[in-house]
Structures are given as structure tokens and as C-alpha cells.
CSV table of C-alpha atoms and ligand atoms in Angstrom, one decimal:
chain,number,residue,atom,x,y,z
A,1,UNK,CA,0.0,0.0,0.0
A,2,UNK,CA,1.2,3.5,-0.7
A,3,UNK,CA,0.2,6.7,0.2
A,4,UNK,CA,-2.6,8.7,-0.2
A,5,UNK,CA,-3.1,9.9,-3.9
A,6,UNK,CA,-0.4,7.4,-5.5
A,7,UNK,CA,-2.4,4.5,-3.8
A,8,UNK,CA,-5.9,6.4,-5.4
A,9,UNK,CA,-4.0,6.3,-8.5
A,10,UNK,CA,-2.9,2.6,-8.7
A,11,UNK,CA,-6.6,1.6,-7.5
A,12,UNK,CA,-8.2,3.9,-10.1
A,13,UNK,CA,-5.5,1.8,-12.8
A,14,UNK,CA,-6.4,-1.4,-11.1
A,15,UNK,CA,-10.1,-1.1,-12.0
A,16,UNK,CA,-9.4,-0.7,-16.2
A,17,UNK,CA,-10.0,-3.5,-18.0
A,18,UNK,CA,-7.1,-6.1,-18.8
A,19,UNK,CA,-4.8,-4.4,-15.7
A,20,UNK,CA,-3.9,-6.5,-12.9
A,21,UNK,CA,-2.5,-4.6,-9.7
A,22,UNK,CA,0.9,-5.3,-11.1
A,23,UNK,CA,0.4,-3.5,-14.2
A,24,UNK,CA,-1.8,-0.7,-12.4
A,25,UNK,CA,2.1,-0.2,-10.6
A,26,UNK,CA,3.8,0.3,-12.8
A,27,UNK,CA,2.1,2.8,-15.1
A,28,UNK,CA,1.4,4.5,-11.8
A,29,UNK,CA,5.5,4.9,-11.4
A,30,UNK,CA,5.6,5.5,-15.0
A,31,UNK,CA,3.2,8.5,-14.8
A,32,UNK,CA,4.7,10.0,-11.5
A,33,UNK,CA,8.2,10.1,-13.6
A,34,UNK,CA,6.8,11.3,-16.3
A,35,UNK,CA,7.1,14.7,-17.9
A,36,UNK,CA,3.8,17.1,-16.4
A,37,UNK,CA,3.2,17.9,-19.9
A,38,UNK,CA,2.9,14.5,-21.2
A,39,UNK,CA,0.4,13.4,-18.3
A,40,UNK,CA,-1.6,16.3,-18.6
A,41,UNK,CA,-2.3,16.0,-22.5
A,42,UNK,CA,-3.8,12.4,-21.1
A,43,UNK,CA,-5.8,14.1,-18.7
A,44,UNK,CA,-7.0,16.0,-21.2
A,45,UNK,CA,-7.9,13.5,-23.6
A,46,UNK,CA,-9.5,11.4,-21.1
A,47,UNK,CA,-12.0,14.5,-20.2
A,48,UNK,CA,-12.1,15.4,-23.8
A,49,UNK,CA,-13.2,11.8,-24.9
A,50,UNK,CA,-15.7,11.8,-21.9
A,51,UNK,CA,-17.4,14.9,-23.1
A,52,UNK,CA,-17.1,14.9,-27.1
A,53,UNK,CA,-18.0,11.1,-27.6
A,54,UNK,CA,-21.3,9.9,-26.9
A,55,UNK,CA,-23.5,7.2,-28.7
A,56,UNK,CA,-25.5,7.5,-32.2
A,57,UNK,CA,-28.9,7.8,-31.6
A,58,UNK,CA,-29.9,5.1,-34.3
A,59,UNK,CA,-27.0,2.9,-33.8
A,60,UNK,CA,-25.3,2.9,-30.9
A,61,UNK,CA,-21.6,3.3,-32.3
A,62,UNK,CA,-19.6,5.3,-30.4
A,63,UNK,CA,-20.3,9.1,-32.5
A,64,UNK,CA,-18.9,12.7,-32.0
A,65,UNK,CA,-22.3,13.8,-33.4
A,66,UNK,CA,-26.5,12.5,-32.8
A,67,UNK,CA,-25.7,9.9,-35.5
A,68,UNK,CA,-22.5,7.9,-36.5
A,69,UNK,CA,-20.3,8.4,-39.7
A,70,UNK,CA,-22.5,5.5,-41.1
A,71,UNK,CA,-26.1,6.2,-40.2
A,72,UNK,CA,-25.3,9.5,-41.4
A,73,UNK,CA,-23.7,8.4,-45.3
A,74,UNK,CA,-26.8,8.0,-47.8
A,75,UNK,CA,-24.7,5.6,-49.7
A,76,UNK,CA,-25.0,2.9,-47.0
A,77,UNK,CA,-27.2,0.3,-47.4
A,78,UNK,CA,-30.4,0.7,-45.2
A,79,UNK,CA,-31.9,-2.4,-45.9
A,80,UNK,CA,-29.0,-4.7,-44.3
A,81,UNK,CA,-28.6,-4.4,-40.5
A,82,UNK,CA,-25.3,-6.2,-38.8
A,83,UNK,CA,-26.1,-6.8,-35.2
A,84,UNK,CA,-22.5,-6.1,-33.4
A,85,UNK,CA,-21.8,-6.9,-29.2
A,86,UNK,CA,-19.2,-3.8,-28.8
A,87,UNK,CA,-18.2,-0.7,-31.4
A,88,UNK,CA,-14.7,-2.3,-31.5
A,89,UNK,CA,-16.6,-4.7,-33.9
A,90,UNK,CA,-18.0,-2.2,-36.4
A,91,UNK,CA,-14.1,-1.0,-36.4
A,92,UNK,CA,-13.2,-4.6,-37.2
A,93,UNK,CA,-16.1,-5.6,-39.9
A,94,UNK,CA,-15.6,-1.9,-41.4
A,95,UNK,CA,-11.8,-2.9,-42.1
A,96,UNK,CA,-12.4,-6.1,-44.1
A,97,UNK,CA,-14.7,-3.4,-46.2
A,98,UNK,CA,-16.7,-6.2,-47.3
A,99,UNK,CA,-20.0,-4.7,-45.6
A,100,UNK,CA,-21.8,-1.7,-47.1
A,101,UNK,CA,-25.4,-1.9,-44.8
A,102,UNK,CA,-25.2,-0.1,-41.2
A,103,UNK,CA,-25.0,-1.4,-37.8
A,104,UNK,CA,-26.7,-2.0,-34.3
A,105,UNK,CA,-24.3,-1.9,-31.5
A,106,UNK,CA,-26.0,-4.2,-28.6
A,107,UNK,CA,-23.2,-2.9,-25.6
A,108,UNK,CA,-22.5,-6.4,-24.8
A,109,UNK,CA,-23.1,-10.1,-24.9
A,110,UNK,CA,-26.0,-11.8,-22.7
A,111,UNK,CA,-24.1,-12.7,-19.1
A,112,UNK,CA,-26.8,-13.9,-17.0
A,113,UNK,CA,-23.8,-15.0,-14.4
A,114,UNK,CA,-22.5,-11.2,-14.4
A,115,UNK,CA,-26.3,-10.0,-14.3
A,116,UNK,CA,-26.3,-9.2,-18.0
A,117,UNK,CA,-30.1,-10.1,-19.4
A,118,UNK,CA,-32.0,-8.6,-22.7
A,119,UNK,CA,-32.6,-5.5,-20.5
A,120,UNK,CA,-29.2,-4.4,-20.5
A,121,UNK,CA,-29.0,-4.9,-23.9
A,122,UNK,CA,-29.9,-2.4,-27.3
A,123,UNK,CA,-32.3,-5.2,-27.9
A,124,UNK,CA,-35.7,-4.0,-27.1
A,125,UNK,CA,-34.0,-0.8,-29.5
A,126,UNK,CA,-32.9,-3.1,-32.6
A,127,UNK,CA,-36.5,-4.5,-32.4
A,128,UNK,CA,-38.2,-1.2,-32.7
A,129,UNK,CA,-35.5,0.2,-35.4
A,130,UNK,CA,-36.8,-3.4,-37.2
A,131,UNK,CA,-40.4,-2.6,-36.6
A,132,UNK,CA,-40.6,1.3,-37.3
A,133,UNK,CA,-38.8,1.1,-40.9
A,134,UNK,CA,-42.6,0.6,-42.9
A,135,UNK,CA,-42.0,3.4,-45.7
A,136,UNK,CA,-40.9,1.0,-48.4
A,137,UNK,CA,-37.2,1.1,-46.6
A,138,UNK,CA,-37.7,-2.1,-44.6
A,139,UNK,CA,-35.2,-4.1,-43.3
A,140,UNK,CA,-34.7,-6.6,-45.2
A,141,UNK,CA,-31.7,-8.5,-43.4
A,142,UNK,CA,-30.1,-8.9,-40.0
A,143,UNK,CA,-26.4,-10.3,-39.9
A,144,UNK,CA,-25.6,-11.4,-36.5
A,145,UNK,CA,-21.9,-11.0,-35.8
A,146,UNK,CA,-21.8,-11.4,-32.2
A,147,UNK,CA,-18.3,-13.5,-30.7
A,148,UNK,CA,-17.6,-16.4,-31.7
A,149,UNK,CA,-17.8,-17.4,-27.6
A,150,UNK,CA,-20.2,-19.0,-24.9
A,151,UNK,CA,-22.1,-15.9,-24.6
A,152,UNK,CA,-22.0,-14.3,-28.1
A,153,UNK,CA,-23.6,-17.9,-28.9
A,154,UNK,CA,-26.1,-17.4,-26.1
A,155,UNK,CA,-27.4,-13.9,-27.4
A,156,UNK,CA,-27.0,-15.1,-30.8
A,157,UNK,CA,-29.6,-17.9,-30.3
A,158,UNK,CA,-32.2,-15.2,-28.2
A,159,UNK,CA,-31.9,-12.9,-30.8
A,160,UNK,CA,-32.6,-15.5,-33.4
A,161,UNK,CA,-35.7,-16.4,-31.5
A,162,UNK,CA,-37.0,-13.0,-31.1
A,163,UNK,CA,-36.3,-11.9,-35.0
A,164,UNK,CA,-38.0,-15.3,-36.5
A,165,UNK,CA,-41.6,-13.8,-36.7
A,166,UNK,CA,-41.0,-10.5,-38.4
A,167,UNK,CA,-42.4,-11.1,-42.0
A,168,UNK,CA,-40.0,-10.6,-44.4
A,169,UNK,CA,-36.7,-10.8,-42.5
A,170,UNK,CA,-34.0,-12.8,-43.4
A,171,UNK,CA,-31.8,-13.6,-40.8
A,172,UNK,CA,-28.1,-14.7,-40.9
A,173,UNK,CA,-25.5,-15.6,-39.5
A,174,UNK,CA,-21.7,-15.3,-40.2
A,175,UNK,CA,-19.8,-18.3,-41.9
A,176,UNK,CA,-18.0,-20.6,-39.5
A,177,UNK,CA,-14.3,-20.1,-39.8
A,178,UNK,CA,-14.0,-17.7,-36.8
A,179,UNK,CA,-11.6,-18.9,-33.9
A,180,UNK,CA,-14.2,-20.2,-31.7
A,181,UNK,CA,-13.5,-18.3,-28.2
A,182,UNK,CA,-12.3,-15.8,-28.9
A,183,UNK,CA,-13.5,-12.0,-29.9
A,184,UNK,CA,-14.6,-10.5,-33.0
A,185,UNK,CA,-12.2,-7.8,-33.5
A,186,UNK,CA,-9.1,-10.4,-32.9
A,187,UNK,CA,-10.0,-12.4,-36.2
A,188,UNK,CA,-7.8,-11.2,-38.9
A,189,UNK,CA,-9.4,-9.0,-41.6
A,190,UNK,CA,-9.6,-11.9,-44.8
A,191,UNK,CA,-11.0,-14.5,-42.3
A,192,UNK,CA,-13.8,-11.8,-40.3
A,193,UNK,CA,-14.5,-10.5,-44.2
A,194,UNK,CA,-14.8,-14.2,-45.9
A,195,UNK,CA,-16.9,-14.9,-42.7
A,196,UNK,CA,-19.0,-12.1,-43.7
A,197,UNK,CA,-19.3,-12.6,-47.6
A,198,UNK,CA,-20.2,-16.5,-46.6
A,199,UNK,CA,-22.9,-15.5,-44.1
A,200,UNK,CA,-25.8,-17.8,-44.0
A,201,UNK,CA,-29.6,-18.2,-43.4
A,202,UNK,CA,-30.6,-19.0,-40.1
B,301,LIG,ZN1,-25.1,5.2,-36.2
């Protein structure tokens, strides 16, 4: 234990994800020796990234304006939805640029063990975004691309369940190929993108 404000800092490192108190150390130490100038342009951009970046109020990518880059671009594709767990997936799918529709950013995978159900989830949102679309710009697909792990396949299977009754909605899934257990975003861009261009009916 240290004292007082080096000890808040180390907890405050501690509590990011993929930092174990070790870690949470030493970039601790690093940031006490480190040039004020350097640690306050972090500060900065922490406060600046807190208050510039909020969500897009169709999608729920991570957006510097009310809608995202995407919802925003008329040439995108309005009739093919790809059902995402985290924005760090659109970045991936938009890199193998073999995906021209838009996007629906859940926030997350169904966890019932960590207390993550449907409610915690964009999913009550993605339904209504399916349902309100009735001016001859329907949605005519839904590409789930949630990880290829225990509970991207859980949330995978509810939303199958809950999308099979609207009329007119195919729903797919992507090609098998993925590393199973792991995350989207780590599947190299020919792999995520023949995964996407071999999607298939569910
Ligand atoms: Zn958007």
C-alpha cells in the first residue's frame, strides 16, 4: 500500500479493464516520472473523450455527433442491418470493407452469471428500429456477428428467436471459420471478411 493519492491512482489503474495490480504499478510509477506535460495531455484527452464522444442515436456506435459516420452516409445500405456486441466490432467488420449496410451496437453479450439479461442490452431498441422502418425502406436482413464465444452464442440464439416472426426478414448468421473463443475484433481482416461474404440463413 502506498500513500494517499499514488495509492488512489494505482486503485483507479487497477479497475481498467485487462490491468492486474501489477500493471496498475507500474504505469502508476511511469506516470509520476513522467514529464507534467505529457500526463496532462492524457488528462486532457480522457476529459475530452468523456465529453465529445457519446453514442449515435440510431445505432449505438460510439459518435462525435447524434448519428454515427455510417447512419449518417446516404450511400450505405439501409436495408441490411449487422447486429454487433461492442463498437470495437463495427471497427473490425468496417476494415475487411466487405459490408456496405449499417449497424446495431448491442453494448454487450448476454451474461446472465455477471447480471447481463435482454434489458441491459440495445435489444428492445434493434427491435423497434426493425419494426418502425414501414415506408418501403424495410429491413430486409439482419447479420448477427456477435463473438464467436459462450455468450456471443447465447445472445446469438435469443436474438434468433426473437427476429424469426417478423415477416419478411431474413436472418443470418456469419460463416463458421471464426476462432471459436475468442472476440470478434481479434479475427484477422480476410478471415472476419470471408466470414462475412459466406454468411448464411438462419
Ligand atoms: Zn449510427
Amino acid at each position: 500500500m502506498y500513500e494517499g493519492v499514488v495509492q488512489d491512482l494505482i486503485d483507479e489503474l487497477g479497475r481498467l479493464p485487462g490491468v492486474g495490480p501489477k500493471s496498475a504499478q507500474r504505469i502508476a510509477f511511469h506516470l509520476l516520472q513522467a514529464d507534467p506535460t505529457d500526463v496532462r495531455r492524457l488528462a486532457d484527452v480522457l476529459i475530452e473523450v468523456k465529453a465529445k464522444v457519446k453514442f449515435c442515436s440510431i445505432c449505438f456506435n460510439v459518435s462525435e455527433d447524434d448519428q454515427c459516420r455510417i447512419c449518417r452516409d446516404p450511400r450505405r445500405d439501409q436495408s441490411v442491418l449487422c447486429v454487433v456486441e461492442e463498437y470495437k466490432d463495427v471497427v473490425a467488420i468496417e476494415r475487411t470493407r466487405e459490408f456496405k449496410g449499417r449497424y446495431h451496437v448491442l453494448g454487450g453479450a448476454l451474461d446472465p452469471l455477471s447480471g447481463v439479461g435482454p434489458d441491459q442490452l440495445r435489444i428492445r431498441q434493434l427491435l423497434q428500429r426493425i419494426g418502425n422502418q414501414v415506408d418501403g425502406r424495410d429491413v430486409a436482413e439482419i447479420i448477427i456477428a456477435t463473438d464467436p464465444n459462450t455468450e456471443g452464442e447465447a445472445t446469438a440464439t435469443y436474438l434468433v428467436r426473437m427476429l424469426r416472426d417478423f415477416p419478411g426478414l431474413t436472418v443470418t448468421r456469419l460463416a463458421s471459420g471464426l476462432p471459436m473463443g475468442g472476440d470478434l475484433e481479434f479475427a484477422d481482416e480476410l478471415t472476419l471478411g470471408r466470414a462475412m461474404s459466406g454468411r448464411r440463413v438462419v
